[in-house]
Every structure is written in C-alpha cells, then in structure tokens.
Amino acid sequence: MARKVLLATEKAFAKTARDEVIAILKGAGYEVPVLENYKNKSDLIAAVADVDAMIIRSDVVDAEVLAAAKNLKLVVRAGAGYDNIDCKGAREKGVDAMNTPGQNSNAVAELAIGMMIYMARGKFGGKSGTELKGKRLGIHAIGAVGRGVAAIAKGGFGMTVKAFDVIPPDQIRAAGAEPVETLEDLYSGSDYISLHIPANAQTKKSIGFRLLNMMPKGACLINTARKEVIDDAGLLEALEKRPDLKYATDIEPEAATLAVIKEKFADRVFCTPKKLGAQTEEANVNAGLAAARQIVAYFEQGVKKFIVNP
Ligand code: 3PG
C-alpha cells in the first residue's frame, strides 16, 4: 500500500510551492492528501488518521493530534521553529520530528528590515521620520534570520550591528555582528532590537519591562520571532511609561493585549494582520520542497538529518 503524506497548512503555501511539493511526493509513489486553510482542529485530527508522514507550518501537532495519527512516523515542520510540535510526545510515540532550517529565513529577515523602515517613517503617516543609516541595531540571537538581518542592515543601510547569543564571540563575529557580553548591553545600546529567539521554557515571557525600559530614547523593538517570548504585561507597562518606545510585531499578541494596544498605543505599535514573515513564494518553495525531499530521503534511504527530537 502506498505511503500517505499529508500536507496540512492552516496558512496555505503559494500555489507553485504546493504543486511542487505534491509533485515530489507523488513522484516517490506516495498518496498526498491536502488540508489547506482549515479553521478547526477537528479537521486536522480527521486528516491525520491514516497518514505515515505530514508536512506542517505553524500547525499545532499536540498530544491530541499525535494520538489520532496512528500510523505517523514523521512530521516535518516546513520552517525553522518547531515549538508547535509536542516533540517529547512524538518521541514517546516513536514519531520523528524535523524542521527545514534556514529555508525561509531570507523572507523573515526582509520583513524585519521592512518593519524597521515602516516604524522609522512613522508608519508612513506623512510626518517627518528618521533614517536607519548610522543607527544601532541589536540582534537578539543570531541564527539564520539574524544573520540575514545583520547583512542587510550593515551592507544596505550602514547600521552598526551588535548581537547577543549563547554561541562564542568569534562565531557571532563570523555571523556578521559585533558580540556584546550581556543582554542588558544589547538592549541599552540599540536603537532597534530585532528578536530572533525561539520560544522555549527559557525564553517564554523573557522580554519584559526591565529590558525594554533599558532601551534608548525613541528605540523600537521588532518581533518576527514568537509572541510567547514577550511578557505582555511588561510590554504594556513599558509602552505606558515610555511614550517614546515603539513596537512592531509579526505575531498578533493575545486579544486582551491587542485591545489595549489598539486603544492606547496604536500610533507607535504595528502588528501584521497574520504572521507573514515566511509568507513569500520563494520561502514557501524553499521550505516546502526541502520538507518533501526530507520525507522522501527518510523513507527511501533512512536519512535522519534535521531530526529535532532525537
Ligand atoms: C518559522 O518558524 O519557520 C517561521 O515562524 C514561519 O512560520 P510559518 O511557516 O507559520 O509562516
């Protein structure tokens, strides 16, 4: 019986990407059910019932989905962050989880830069704004996206670029930024902070009032990472006490936070309508095709590269 590989994307890929993903998987002899733009978790639960593998984006694969996926052997997150997968639960069920690191990073880096320009120019409202040239950019975690942001900011805009990360200083320099020793140094010395940390037990709610209040006058936080890393109460407090601070995010905060933002801080906060950092045709093709190829290599040759829940 042919293997079944489900393409489950609550936020659909561009058509070219979707079609090529399906072609690769069908070319390997697999059946490829597609569940796109679904609204209810029950649809996903029904769709996973008999699949051997699945490709997802930010789609949530939790204990309930894993329990329903009786034949599942592999779930591939077409993208970088895999906080949407219950990795431990998957391991307990013998299900491998993979990501496709770096494949969509340029799209996210370009969006982060776009958001900086948008905020520097007062959200294109017509008032006199500022330029990025000569400003200080702090990159909080310099992985694939952070490196991309650093390269564009330095090479394209003449910003000075520093970064904080847990990797050794020479690796930060090799990634294109001057290392700083502490997070406090980064936040207190940056006109813009671009966040690129993953959401995990250590980072959740780690960006709050204390760090934001250290930022220089008129500074702006750019979040294309995850909403979970923000301490919403601390963010609102910082916006309240510091009328000069700005915040741009690609991930809509919780409804209660968003309501306060809309009511009080709409002039200096920007939020994309839907997480769209990786929503380009190129990123969809890169990440989608990588995911499809990883699945074929896994089943046909036993290739286990990119497993994130060993
Ligand atoms: C990622 O982790 O790869 C990005 O956040 C993109 O997520 P998306 O595929 O849901 O757009």
PDB file of C-alpha atoms and ligand atoms in Angstrom:
ATOM      1  CA  MET A   1       0.000   0.000   0.000  1.00  0.00           C
ATOM      2  CA  ALA A   2       1.269   3.448  -0.914  1.00  0.00           C
ATOM      3  CA  ARG A   3       2.500   5.641   1.893  1.00  0.00           C
ATOM      4  CA  LYS A   4       0.357   8.658   2.689  1.00  0.00           C
ATOM      5  CA  VAL A   5       1.927  12.075   3.281  1.00  0.00           C
ATOM      6  CA  LEU A   6      -0.460  14.784   4.455  1.00  0.00           C
ATOM      7  CA  LEU A   7       0.209  18.412   3.561  1.00  0.00           C
ATOM      8  CA  ALA A   8      -1.512  20.276   6.404  1.00  0.00           C
ATOM      9  CA  THR A   9      -1.189  24.032   6.174  1.00  0.00           C
ATOM     10  CA  GLU A  10      -3.654  26.186   8.057  1.00  0.00           C
ATOM     11  CA  LYS A  11      -1.879  29.074   6.302  1.00  0.00           C
ATOM     12  CA  ALA A  12      -1.546  27.720   2.758  1.00  0.00           C
ATOM     13  CA  PHE A  13       1.648  27.749   0.719  1.00  0.00           C
ATOM     14  CA  ALA A  14       1.782  29.708  -2.535  1.00  0.00           C
ATOM     15  CA  LYS A  15       0.314  27.559  -5.326  1.00  0.00           C
ATOM     16  CA  THR A  16       3.689  26.954  -7.022  1.00  0.00           C
ATOM     17  CA  ALA A  17       5.124  25.627  -3.772  1.00  0.00           C
ATOM     18  CA  ARG A  18       2.091  23.461  -3.032  1.00  0.00           C
ATOM     19  CA  ASP A  19       2.079  21.966  -6.522  1.00  0.00           C
ATOM     20  CA  GLU A  20       5.811  21.199  -6.460  1.00  0.00           C
ATOM     21  CA  VAL A  21       5.606  19.624  -3.018  1.00  0.00           C
ATOM     22  CA  ILE A  22       2.805  17.371  -4.230  1.00  0.00           C
ATOM     23  CA  ALA A  23       4.766  16.502  -7.401  1.00  0.00           C
ATOM     24  CA  ILE A  24       7.856  15.446  -5.427  1.00  0.00           C
ATOM     25  CA  LEU A  25       5.849  13.258  -3.081  1.00  0.00           C
ATOM     26  CA  LYS A  26       3.686  11.725  -5.805  1.00  0.00           C
ATOM     27  CA  GLY A  27       6.854  11.141  -7.835  1.00  0.00           C
ATOM     28  CA  ALA A  28       8.077   8.970  -4.965  1.00  0.00           C
ATOM     29  CA  GLY A  29       4.859   6.949  -5.191  1.00  0.00           C
ATOM     30  CA  TYR A  30       3.087   8.440  -2.177  1.00  0.00           C
ATOM     31  CA  GLU A  31      -0.524   9.500  -1.821  1.00  0.00           C
ATOM     32  CA  VAL A  32      -0.747  13.184  -0.893  1.00  0.00           C
ATOM     33  CA  PRO A  33      -3.916  14.335   0.819  1.00  0.00           C
ATOM     34  CA  VAL A  34      -4.012  18.113   1.233  1.00  0.00           C
ATOM     35  CA  LEU A  35      -5.650  20.071   4.055  1.00  0.00           C
ATOM     36  CA  GLU A  36      -5.274  23.793   3.478  1.00  0.00           C
ATOM     37  CA  ASN A  37      -6.752  26.879   5.131  1.00  0.00           C
ATOM     38  CA  TYR A  38      -8.632  24.766   7.630  1.00  0.00           C
ATOM     39  CA  LYS A  39     -10.364  26.505  10.505  1.00  0.00           C
ATOM     40  CA  ASN A  40     -10.948  23.738  13.042  1.00  0.00           C
ATOM     41  CA  LYS A  41      -8.575  21.418  14.809  1.00  0.00           C
ATOM     42  CA  SER A  42     -11.108  18.613  14.260  1.00  0.00           C
ATOM     43  CA  ASP A  43     -10.340  18.808  10.529  1.00  0.00           C
ATOM     44  CA  LEU A  44      -6.660  18.188  11.225  1.00  0.00           C
ATOM     45  CA  ILE A  45      -7.471  15.372  13.622  1.00  0.00           C
ATOM     46  CA  ALA A  46      -9.619  13.680  10.990  1.00  0.00           C
ATOM     47  CA  ALA A  47      -6.995  14.167   8.287  1.00  0.00           C
ATOM     48  CA  VAL A  48      -4.101  12.583  10.194  1.00  0.00           C
ATOM     49  CA  ALA A  49      -5.901   9.302  10.927  1.00  0.00           C
ATOM     50  CA  ASP A  50      -4.056   7.118   8.425  1.00  0.00           C
ATOM     51  CA  VAL A  51      -1.017   9.131   7.307  1.00  0.00           C
ATOM     52  CA  ASP A  52       2.610   7.989   7.518  1.00  0.00           C
ATOM     53  CA  ALA A  53       4.059  11.493   7.471  1.00  0.00           C
ATOM     54  CA  MET A  54       2.936  15.072   7.402  1.00  0.00           C
ATOM     55  CA  ILE A  55       4.242  18.454   6.357  1.00  0.00           C
ATOM     56  CA  ILE A  56       3.120  21.360   8.504  1.00  0.00           C
ATOM     57  CA  ARG A  57       3.870  25.049   9.069  1.00  0.00           C
ATOM     58  CA  SER A  58       2.751  26.629  12.347  1.00  0.00           C
ATOM     59  CA  ASP A  59       0.046  23.972  12.558  1.00  0.00           C
ATOM     60  CA  VAL A  60      -0.183  22.598  16.075  1.00  0.00           C
ATOM     61  CA  VAL A  61       0.748  18.942  16.472  1.00  0.00           C
ATOM     62  CA  ASP A  62      -0.055  18.252  20.109  1.00  0.00           C
ATOM     63  CA  ALA A  63      -0.881  15.129  22.104  1.00  0.00           C
ATOM     64  CA  GLU A  64      -4.412  15.012  20.676  1.00  0.00           C
ATOM     65  CA  VAL A  65      -3.216  15.155  17.067  1.00  0.00           C
ATOM     66  CA  LEU A  66      -0.473  12.619  17.766  1.00  0.00           C
ATOM     67  CA  ALA A  67      -2.981  10.259  19.378  1.00  0.00           C
ATOM     68  CA  ALA A  68      -5.200  10.460  16.303  1.00  0.00           C
ATOM     69  CA  ALA A  69      -2.288   9.815  13.920  1.00  0.00           C
ATOM     70  CA  LYS A  70      -1.986   6.082  14.443  1.00  0.00           C
ATOM     71  CA  ASN A  71       0.417   5.428  11.528  1.00  0.00           C
ATOM     72  CA  LEU A  72       2.502   8.572  11.834  1.00  0.00           C
ATOM     73  CA  LYS A  73       6.265   8.112  11.630  1.00  0.00           C
ATOM     74  CA  LEU A  74       7.488  11.567  10.661  1.00  0.00           C
ATOM     75  CA  VAL A  75       6.290  15.148  10.952  1.00  0.00           C
ATOM     76  CA  VAL A  76       8.243  17.813   9.103  1.00  0.00           C
ATOM     77  CA  ARG A  77       7.815  21.445  10.041  1.00  0.00           C
ATOM     78  CA  ALA A  78       8.416  23.366   6.804  1.00  0.00           C
ATOM     79  CA  GLY A  79      10.184  26.171   8.600  1.00  0.00           C
ATOM     80  CA  ALA A  80      12.514  26.847  11.487  1.00  0.00           C
ATOM     81  CA  GLY A  81      10.656  26.990  14.816  1.00  0.00           C
ATOM     82  CA  TYR A  82       9.152  23.719  15.999  1.00  0.00           C
ATOM     83  CA  ASP A  83       7.536  24.932  19.228  1.00  0.00           C
ATOM     84  CA  ASN A  84       4.196  23.976  17.644  1.00  0.00           C
ATOM     85  CA  ILE A  85       5.117  20.277  17.823  1.00  0.00           C
ATOM     86  CA  ASP A  86       4.881  18.253  21.020  1.00  0.00           C
ATOM     87  CA  CYS A  87       8.381  16.873  20.416  1.00  0.00           C
ATOM     88  CA  LYS A  88       8.510  14.846  23.622  1.00  0.00           C
ATOM     89  CA  GLY A  89       5.105  13.301  22.992  1.00  0.00           C
ATOM     90  CA  ALA A  90       6.147  12.498  19.439  1.00  0.00           C
ATOM     91  CA  ARG A  91       9.330  10.802  20.647  1.00  0.00           C
ATOM     92  CA  GLU A  92       7.335   8.720  23.147  1.00  0.00           C
ATOM     93  CA  LYS A  93       5.197   7.511  20.258  1.00  0.00           C
ATOM     94  CA  GLY A  94       8.276   6.817  18.120  1.00  0.00           C
ATOM     95  CA  VAL A  95       7.464   9.706  15.778  1.00  0.00           C
ATOM     96  CA  ASP A  96      10.415  11.665  14.387  1.00  0.00           C
ATOM     97  CA  ALA A  97      10.076  15.441  14.048  1.00  0.00           C
ATOM     98  CA  MET A  98      12.167  17.520  11.644  1.00  0.00           C
ATOM     99  CA  ASN A  99      12.426  21.148  10.612  1.00  0.00           C
ATOM    100  CA  THR A 100      13.911  22.755   7.487  1.00  0.00           C
ATOM    101  CA  PRO A 101      16.353  25.253   8.992  1.00  0.00           C
ATOM    102  CA  GLY A 102      17.321  28.330   7.002  1.00  0.00           C
ATOM    103  CA  GLN A 103      14.900  27.710   4.146  1.00  0.00           C
ATOM    104  CA  ASN A 104      12.553  30.598   4.875  1.00  0.00           C
ATOM    105  CA  SER A 105      14.992  32.871   6.705  1.00  0.00           C
ATOM    106  CA  ASN A 106      15.531  35.462   3.983  1.00  0.00           C
ATOM    107  CA  ALA A 107      11.817  36.242   3.840  1.00  0.00           C
ATOM    108  CA  VAL A 108      11.706  36.820   7.594  1.00  0.00           C
ATOM    109  CA  ALA A 109      14.873  38.936   7.525  1.00  0.00           C
ATOM    110  CA  GLU A 110      13.432  41.128   4.771  1.00  0.00           C
ATOM    111  CA  LEU A 111      10.234  41.604   6.766  1.00  0.00           C
ATOM    112  CA  ALA A 112      12.190  42.615   9.886  1.00  0.00           C
ATOM    113  CA  ILE A 113      14.021  45.263   7.857  1.00  0.00           C
ATOM    114  CA  GLY A 114      10.757  46.377   6.248  1.00  0.00           C
ATOM    115  CA  MET A 115       9.231  46.830   9.678  1.00  0.00           C
ATOM    116  CA  MET A 116      12.205  48.935  10.783  1.00  0.00           C
ATOM    117  CA  ILE A 117      11.730  51.278   7.843  1.00  0.00           C
ATOM    118  CA  TYR A 118       7.985  51.426   8.431  1.00  0.00           C
ATOM    119  CA  MET A 119       8.451  52.377  12.071  1.00  0.00           C
ATOM    120  CA  ALA A 120      11.302  54.800  11.334  1.00  0.00           C
ATOM    121  CA  ARG A 121       8.988  56.608   8.907  1.00  0.00           C
ATOM    122  CA  GLY A 122       6.133  56.916  11.381  1.00  0.00           C
ATOM    123  CA  LYS A 123       4.121  54.121   9.734  1.00  0.00           C
ATOM    124  CA  PHE A 124       4.074  56.130   6.503  1.00  0.00           C
ATOM    125  CA  GLY A 125       1.696  58.595   8.090  1.00  0.00           C
ATOM    126  CA  GLY A 126       3.222  61.651   6.452  1.00  0.00           C
ATOM    127  CA  LYS A 127       5.128  63.171   9.392  1.00  0.00           C
ATOM    128  CA  SER A 128       8.894  63.602   9.337  1.00  0.00           C
ATOM    129  CA  GLY A 129      10.584  60.360  10.333  1.00  0.00           C
ATOM    130  CA  THR A 130      14.140  59.096  10.778  1.00  0.00           C
ATOM    131  CA  GLU A 131      16.624  57.033   8.754  1.00  0.00           C
ATOM    132  CA  LEU A 132      18.211  53.697   9.525  1.00  0.00           C
ATOM    133  CA  LYS A 133      21.667  54.815   8.364  1.00  0.00           C
ATOM    134  CA  GLY A 134      24.049  55.113  11.289  1.00  0.00           C
ATOM    135  CA  LYS A 135      21.555  53.739  13.808  1.00  0.00           C
ATOM    136  CA  ARG A 136      22.461  50.942  16.196  1.00  0.00           C
ATOM    137  CA  LEU A 137      20.831  47.564  15.591  1.00  0.00           C
ATOM    138  CA  GLY A 138      20.888  44.864  18.250  1.00  0.00           C
ATOM    139  CA  ILE A 139      20.236  41.325  17.102  1.00  0.00           C
ATOM    140  CA  HIS A 140      18.905  39.135  19.862  1.00  0.00           C
ATOM    141  CA  ALA A 141      20.036  35.654  18.751  1.00  0.00           C
ATOM    142  CA  ILE A 142      21.944  35.381  15.522  1.00  0.00           C
ATOM    143  CA  GLY A 143      20.766  32.276  13.688  1.00  0.00           C
ATOM    144  CA  ALA A 144      19.822  32.191  10.007  1.00  0.00           C
ATOM    145  CA  VAL A 145      17.315  35.058  10.233  1.00  0.00           C
ATOM    146  CA  GLY A 146      19.526  37.174  12.489  1.00  0.00           C
ATOM    147  CA  ARG A 147      22.439  36.773  10.070  1.00  0.00           C
ATOM    148  CA  GLY A 148      20.254  37.889   7.203  1.00  0.00           C
ATOM    149  CA  VAL A 149      19.049  40.944   9.109  1.00  0.00           C
ATOM    150  CA  ALA A 150      22.641  41.801  10.087  1.00  0.00           C
ATOM    151  CA  ALA A 151      23.865  41.580   6.480  1.00  0.00           C
ATOM    152  CA  ILE A 152      21.101  43.784   5.059  1.00  0.00           C
ATOM    153  CA  ALA A 153      21.280  46.298   7.915  1.00  0.00           C
ATOM    154  CA  LYS A 154      25.046  46.684   7.714  1.00  0.00           C
ATOM    155  CA  GLY A 155      25.635  46.342   3.989  1.00  0.00           C
ATOM    156  CA  GLY A 156      22.479  48.007   2.771  1.00  0.00           C
ATOM    157  CA  PHE A 157      21.733  50.660   5.370  1.00  0.00           C
ATOM    158  CA  GLY A 158      25.031  51.366   7.105  1.00  0.00           C
ATOM    159  CA  MET A 159      23.697  50.482  10.547  1.00  0.00           C
ATOM    160  CA  THR A 160      26.076  49.339  13.258  1.00  0.00           C
ATOM    161  CA  VAL A 161      25.172  45.804  14.196  1.00  0.00           C
ATOM    162  CA  LYS A 162      25.723  44.088  17.527  1.00  0.00           C
ATOM    163  CA  ALA A 163      24.374  40.766  18.692  1.00  0.00           C
ATOM    164  CA  PHE A 164      23.825  38.754  21.823  1.00  0.00           C
ATOM    165  CA  ASP A 165      23.772  34.978  21.622  1.00  0.00           C
ATOM    166  CA  VAL A 166      24.901  31.972  23.609  1.00  0.00           C
ATOM    167  CA  ILE A 167      27.413  30.998  20.905  1.00  0.00           C
ATOM    168  CA  PRO A 168      31.093  32.014  21.248  1.00  0.00           C
ATOM    169  CA  PRO A 169      32.007  35.629  20.314  1.00  0.00           C
ATOM    170  CA  ASP A 170      34.056  34.608  17.258  1.00  0.00           C
ATOM    171  CA  GLN A 171      31.003  32.835  15.841  1.00  0.00           C
ATOM    172  CA  ILE A 172      28.923  35.975  16.369  1.00  0.00           C
ATOM    173  CA  ARG A 173      31.569  37.975  14.506  1.00  0.00           C
ATOM    174  CA  ALA A 174      31.580  35.380  11.717  1.00  0.00           C
ATOM    175  CA  ALA A 175      27.786  35.771  11.540  1.00  0.00           C
ATOM    176  CA  GLY A 176      28.253  39.466  10.817  1.00  0.00           C
ATOM    177  CA  ALA A 177      27.771  41.251  14.146  1.00  0.00           C
ATOM    178  CA  GLU A 178      29.872  42.601  16.974  1.00  0.00           C
ATOM    179  CA  PRO A 179      29.236  40.492  20.081  1.00  0.00           C
ATOM    180  CA  VAL A 180      28.059  42.043  23.332  1.00  0.00           C
ATOM    181  CA  GLU A 181      28.542  40.309  26.645  1.00  0.00           C
ATOM    182  CA  THR A 182      25.123  40.737  28.163  1.00  0.00           C
ATOM    183  CA  LEU A 183      21.536  41.183  27.090  1.00  0.00           C
ATOM    184  CA  GLU A 184      21.497  44.384  29.116  1.00  0.00           C
ATOM    185  CA  ASP A 185      24.351  45.733  26.957  1.00  0.00           C
ATOM    186  CA  LEU A 186      22.386  44.865  23.843  1.00  0.00           C
ATOM    187  CA  TYR A 187      19.115  46.466  24.903  1.00  0.00           C
ATOM    188  CA  SER A 188      20.669  49.582  26.433  1.00  0.00           C
ATOM    189  CA  GLY A 189      22.857  50.224  23.392  1.00  0.00           C
ATOM    190  CA  SER A 190      20.455  49.641  20.498  1.00  0.00           C
ATOM    191  CA  ASP A 191      18.071  51.954  18.673  1.00  0.00           C
ATOM    192  CA  TYR A 192      16.461  48.865  17.165  1.00  0.00           C
ATOM    193  CA  ILE A 193      16.307  45.377  18.607  1.00  0.00           C
ATOM    194  CA  SER A 194      15.433  42.548  16.240  1.00  0.00           C
ATOM    195  CA  LEU A 195      14.253  39.465  18.113  1.00  0.00           C
ATOM    196  CA  HIS A 196      15.180  36.028  16.796  1.00  0.00           C
ATOM    197  CA  ILE A 197      14.988  33.771  19.822  1.00  0.00           C
ATOM    198  CA  PRO A 198      12.951  30.568  19.724  1.00  0.00           C
ATOM    199  CA  ALA A 199      10.025  30.066  22.108  1.00  0.00           C
ATOM    200  CA  ASN A 200      11.036  27.571  24.770  1.00  0.00           C
ATOM    201  CA  ALA A 201      10.970  27.165  28.533  1.00  0.00           C
ATOM    202  CA  GLN A 202      13.927  29.533  28.962  1.00  0.00           C
ATOM    203  CA  THR A 203      12.741  32.283  26.623  1.00  0.00           C
ATOM    204  CA  LYS A 204       8.979  32.430  27.200  1.00  0.00           C
ATOM    205  CA  LYS A 205       7.960  35.825  28.651  1.00  0.00           C
ATOM    206  CA  SER A 206      11.651  36.764  28.861  1.00  0.00           C
ATOM    207  CA  ILE A 207      11.264  40.157  27.155  1.00  0.00           C
ATOM    208  CA  GLY A 208       9.505  42.490  29.540  1.00  0.00           C
ATOM    209  CA  PHE A 209       9.608  45.846  31.238  1.00  0.00           C
ATOM    210  CA  ARG A 210      13.151  45.585  32.615  1.00  0.00           C
ATOM    211  CA  LEU A 211      14.849  45.082  29.243  1.00  0.00           C
ATOM    212  CA  LEU A 212      12.511  47.339  27.279  1.00  0.00           C
ATOM    213  CA  ASN A 213      12.967  50.168  29.738  1.00  0.00           C
ATOM    214  CA  MET A 214      16.737  49.965  29.186  1.00  0.00           C
ATOM    215  CA  MET A 215      16.358  50.844  25.516  1.00  0.00           C
ATOM    216  CA  PRO A 216      17.496  54.331  24.473  1.00  0.00           C
ATOM    217  CA  LYS A 217      15.062  57.162  23.764  1.00  0.00           C
ATOM    218  CA  GLY A 218      12.935  56.553  20.695  1.00  0.00           C
ATOM    219  CA  ALA A 219      14.013  52.893  20.384  1.00  0.00           C
ATOM    220  CA  CYS A 220      11.986  50.230  18.635  1.00  0.00           C
ATOM    221  CA  LEU A 221      11.565  46.507  19.258  1.00  0.00           C
ATOM    222  CA  ILE A 222      10.972  44.368  16.171  1.00  0.00           C
ATOM    223  CA  ASN A 223       9.494  40.925  16.816  1.00  0.00           C
ATOM    224  CA  THR A 224       9.450  38.449  13.963  1.00  0.00           C
ATOM    225  CA  ALA A 225      10.143  35.571  16.366  1.00  0.00           C
ATOM    226  CA  ARG A 226       7.287  34.416  18.587  1.00  0.00           C
ATOM    227  CA  LYS A 227       4.627  36.172  20.681  1.00  0.00           C
ATOM    228  CA  GLU A 228       5.325  33.809  23.588  1.00  0.00           C
ATOM    229  CA  VAL A 229       8.739  35.383  24.261  1.00  0.00           C
ATOM    230  CA  ILE A 230       7.078  38.671  25.179  1.00  0.00           C
ATOM    231  CA  ASP A 231       5.836  39.359  28.687  1.00  0.00           C
ATOM    232  CA  ASP A 232       2.694  41.224  27.618  1.00  0.00           C
ATOM    233  CA  ALA A 233       2.174  42.973  30.963  1.00  0.00           C
ATOM    234  CA  GLY A 234       5.770  44.214  30.860  1.00  0.00           C
ATOM    235  CA  LEU A 235       5.390  45.355  27.266  1.00  0.00           C
ATOM    236  CA  LEU A 236       2.258  47.344  28.085  1.00  0.00           C
ATOM    237  CA  GLU A 237       3.939  48.853  31.146  1.00  0.00           C
ATOM    238  CA  ALA A 238       6.938  49.910  29.056  1.00  0.00           C
ATOM    239  CA  LEU A 239       4.700  51.468  26.396  1.00  0.00           C
ATOM    240  CA  GLU A 240       2.754  53.280  29.120  1.00  0.00           C
ATOM    241  CA  LYS A 241       5.765  54.644  30.980  1.00  0.00           C
ATOM    242  CA  ARG A 242       7.874  55.335  27.928  1.00  0.00           C
ATOM    243  CA  PRO A 243       5.884  57.295  25.334  1.00  0.00           C
ATOM    244  CA  ASP A 244       8.958  57.244  23.085  1.00  0.00           C
ATOM    245  CA  LEU A 245       9.181  53.441  22.713  1.00  0.00           C
ATOM    246  CA  LYS A 246       7.914  51.631  19.618  1.00  0.00           C
ATOM    247  CA  TYR A 247       6.990  48.022  18.930  1.00  0.00           C
ATOM    248  CA  ALA A 248       6.440  46.199  15.644  1.00  0.00           C
ATOM    249  CA  THR A 249       5.437  42.575  15.606  1.00  0.00           C
ATOM    250  CA  ASP A 250       4.658  39.927  13.025  1.00  0.00           C
ATOM    251  CA  ILE A 251       2.744  37.901  15.564  1.00  0.00           C
ATOM    252  CA  GLU A 252      -0.533  39.231  16.875  1.00  0.00           C
ATOM    253  CA  PRO A 253      -0.494  39.364  20.693  1.00  0.00           C
ATOM    254  CA  GLU A 254      -3.263  37.810  22.789  1.00  0.00           C
ATOM    255  CA  ALA A 255      -6.629  39.524  22.319  1.00  0.00           C
ATOM    256  CA  ALA A 256      -6.559  41.351  25.664  1.00  0.00           C
ATOM    257  CA  THR A 257      -3.096  42.810  24.940  1.00  0.00           C
ATOM    258  CA  LEU A 258      -4.084  43.732  21.414  1.00  0.00           C
ATOM    259  CA  ALA A 259      -7.175  45.552  22.680  1.00  0.00           C
ATOM    260  CA  VAL A 260      -5.054  47.734  24.995  1.00  0.00           C
ATOM    261  CA  ILE A 261      -2.550  48.387  22.223  1.00  0.00           C
ATOM    262  CA  LYS A 262      -5.297  49.463  19.833  1.00  0.00           C
ATOM    263  CA  GLU A 263      -6.863  51.709  22.427  1.00  0.00           C
ATOM    264  CA  LYS A 264      -3.727  53.364  23.788  1.00  0.00           C
ATOM    265  CA  PHE A 265      -0.653  52.826  21.658  1.00  0.00           C
ATOM    266  CA  ALA A 266      -1.826  52.394  18.072  1.00  0.00           C
ATOM    267  CA  ASP A 267       0.331  55.287  16.857  1.00  0.00           C
ATOM    268  CA  ARG A 268       3.609  53.570  17.792  1.00  0.00           C
ATOM    269  CA  VAL A 269       2.795  49.875  17.624  1.00  0.00           C
ATOM    270  CA  PHE A 270       2.385  47.885  14.444  1.00  0.00           C
ATOM    271  CA  CYS A 271       1.139  44.359  14.082  1.00  0.00           C
ATOM    272  CA  THR A 272       0.793  42.409  10.824  1.00  0.00           C
ATOM    273  CA  PRO A 273      -2.711  41.004  10.314  1.00  0.00           C
ATOM    274  CA  LYS A 274      -1.419  37.425  10.113  1.00  0.00           C
ATOM    275  CA  LYS A 275       2.032  36.042  10.805  1.00  0.00           C
ATOM    276  CA  LEU A 276       3.535  36.644   7.385  1.00  0.00           C
ATOM    277  CA  GLY A 277       7.314  36.667   7.830  1.00  0.00           C
ATOM    278  CA  ALA A 278       7.762  33.445   5.883  1.00  0.00           C
ATOM    279  CA  GLN A 279       4.802  34.083   3.602  1.00  0.00           C
ATOM    280  CA  THR A 280       6.609  34.585   0.294  1.00  0.00           C
ATOM    281  CA  GLU A 281       6.520  32.379  -2.755  1.00  0.00           C
ATOM    282  CA  GLU A 282      10.269  31.844  -2.505  1.00  0.00           C
ATOM    283  CA  ALA A 283      10.195  30.871   1.173  1.00  0.00           C
ATOM    284  CA  ASN A 284       7.228  28.558   0.567  1.00  0.00           C
ATOM    285  CA  VAL A 285       9.074  26.868  -2.291  1.00  0.00           C
ATOM    286  CA  ASN A 286      12.335  26.594  -0.350  1.00  0.00           C
ATOM    287  CA  ALA A 287      10.818  25.265   2.864  1.00  0.00           C
ATOM    288  CA  GLY A 288       8.086  23.162   1.231  1.00  0.00           C
ATOM    289  CA  LEU A 289      10.373  21.414  -1.222  1.00  0.00           C
ATOM    290  CA  ALA A 290      13.008  20.822   1.440  1.00  0.00           C
ATOM    291  CA  ALA A 291      10.334  19.204   3.610  1.00  0.00           C
ATOM    292  CA  ALA A 292       9.113  16.996   0.752  1.00  0.00           C
ATOM    293  CA  ARG A 293      12.672  15.930  -0.117  1.00  0.00           C
ATOM    294  CA  GLN A 294      13.476  15.196   3.526  1.00  0.00           C
ATOM    295  CA  ILE A 295      10.431  12.908   3.692  1.00  0.00           C
ATOM    296  CA  VAL A 296      11.435  11.003   0.565  1.00  0.00           C
ATOM    297  CA  ALA A 297      15.037  10.668   1.801  1.00  0.00           C
ATOM    298  CA  TYR A 298      13.769   9.472   5.190  1.00  0.00           C
ATOM    299  CA  PHE A 299      11.526   6.746   3.831  1.00  0.00           C
ATOM    300  CA  GLU A 300      13.646   5.672   0.858  1.00  0.00           C
ATOM    301  CA  GLN A 301      17.159   5.987   2.292  1.00  0.00           C
ATOM    302  CA  GLY A 302      16.689   6.228   6.044  1.00  0.00           C
ATOM    303  CA  VAL A 303      18.152   9.762   6.134  1.00  0.00           C
ATOM    304  CA  LYS A 304      17.539  11.207   9.590  1.00  0.00           C
ATOM    305  CA  LYS A 305      19.183  14.603   9.203  1.00  0.00           C
ATOM    306  CA  PHE A 306      17.275  17.524  10.716  1.00  0.00           C
ATOM    307  CA  ILE A 307      15.538  15.440  13.386  1.00  0.00           C
ATOM    308  CA  VAL A 308      14.807  17.820  16.259  1.00  0.00           C
ATOM    309  CA  ASN A 309      13.521  15.277  18.813  1.00  0.00           C
ATOM    310  CA  PRO A 310      16.297  12.662  18.951  1.00  0.00           C
TER     311      PRO A 310
HETATM  312  C1  3PG B   1       9.284  29.578  11.181  1.00  0.00           C
HETATM  313  O1  3PG B   1       9.455  29.207  12.345  1.00  0.00           O
HETATM  314  O2  3PG B   1       9.767  28.982  10.215  1.00  0.00           O
HETATM  315  C2  3PG B   1       8.519  30.843  10.921  1.00  0.00           C
HETATM  316  O3  3PG B   1       7.986  31.339  12.082  1.00  0.00           O
HETATM  317  C3  3PG B   1       7.480  30.730   9.821  1.00  0.00           C
HETATM  318  O4  3PG B   1       6.266  30.180  10.238  1.00  0.00           O
HETATM  319  P1  3PG B   1       5.074  29.884   9.195  1.00  0.00           P
HETATM  320  O5  3PG B   1       5.510  28.771   8.306  1.00  0.00           O
HETATM  321  O6  3PG B   1       3.906  29.529  10.024  1.00  0.00           O
HETATM  322  O7  3PG B   1       4.839  31.131   8.404  1.00  0.00           O
END
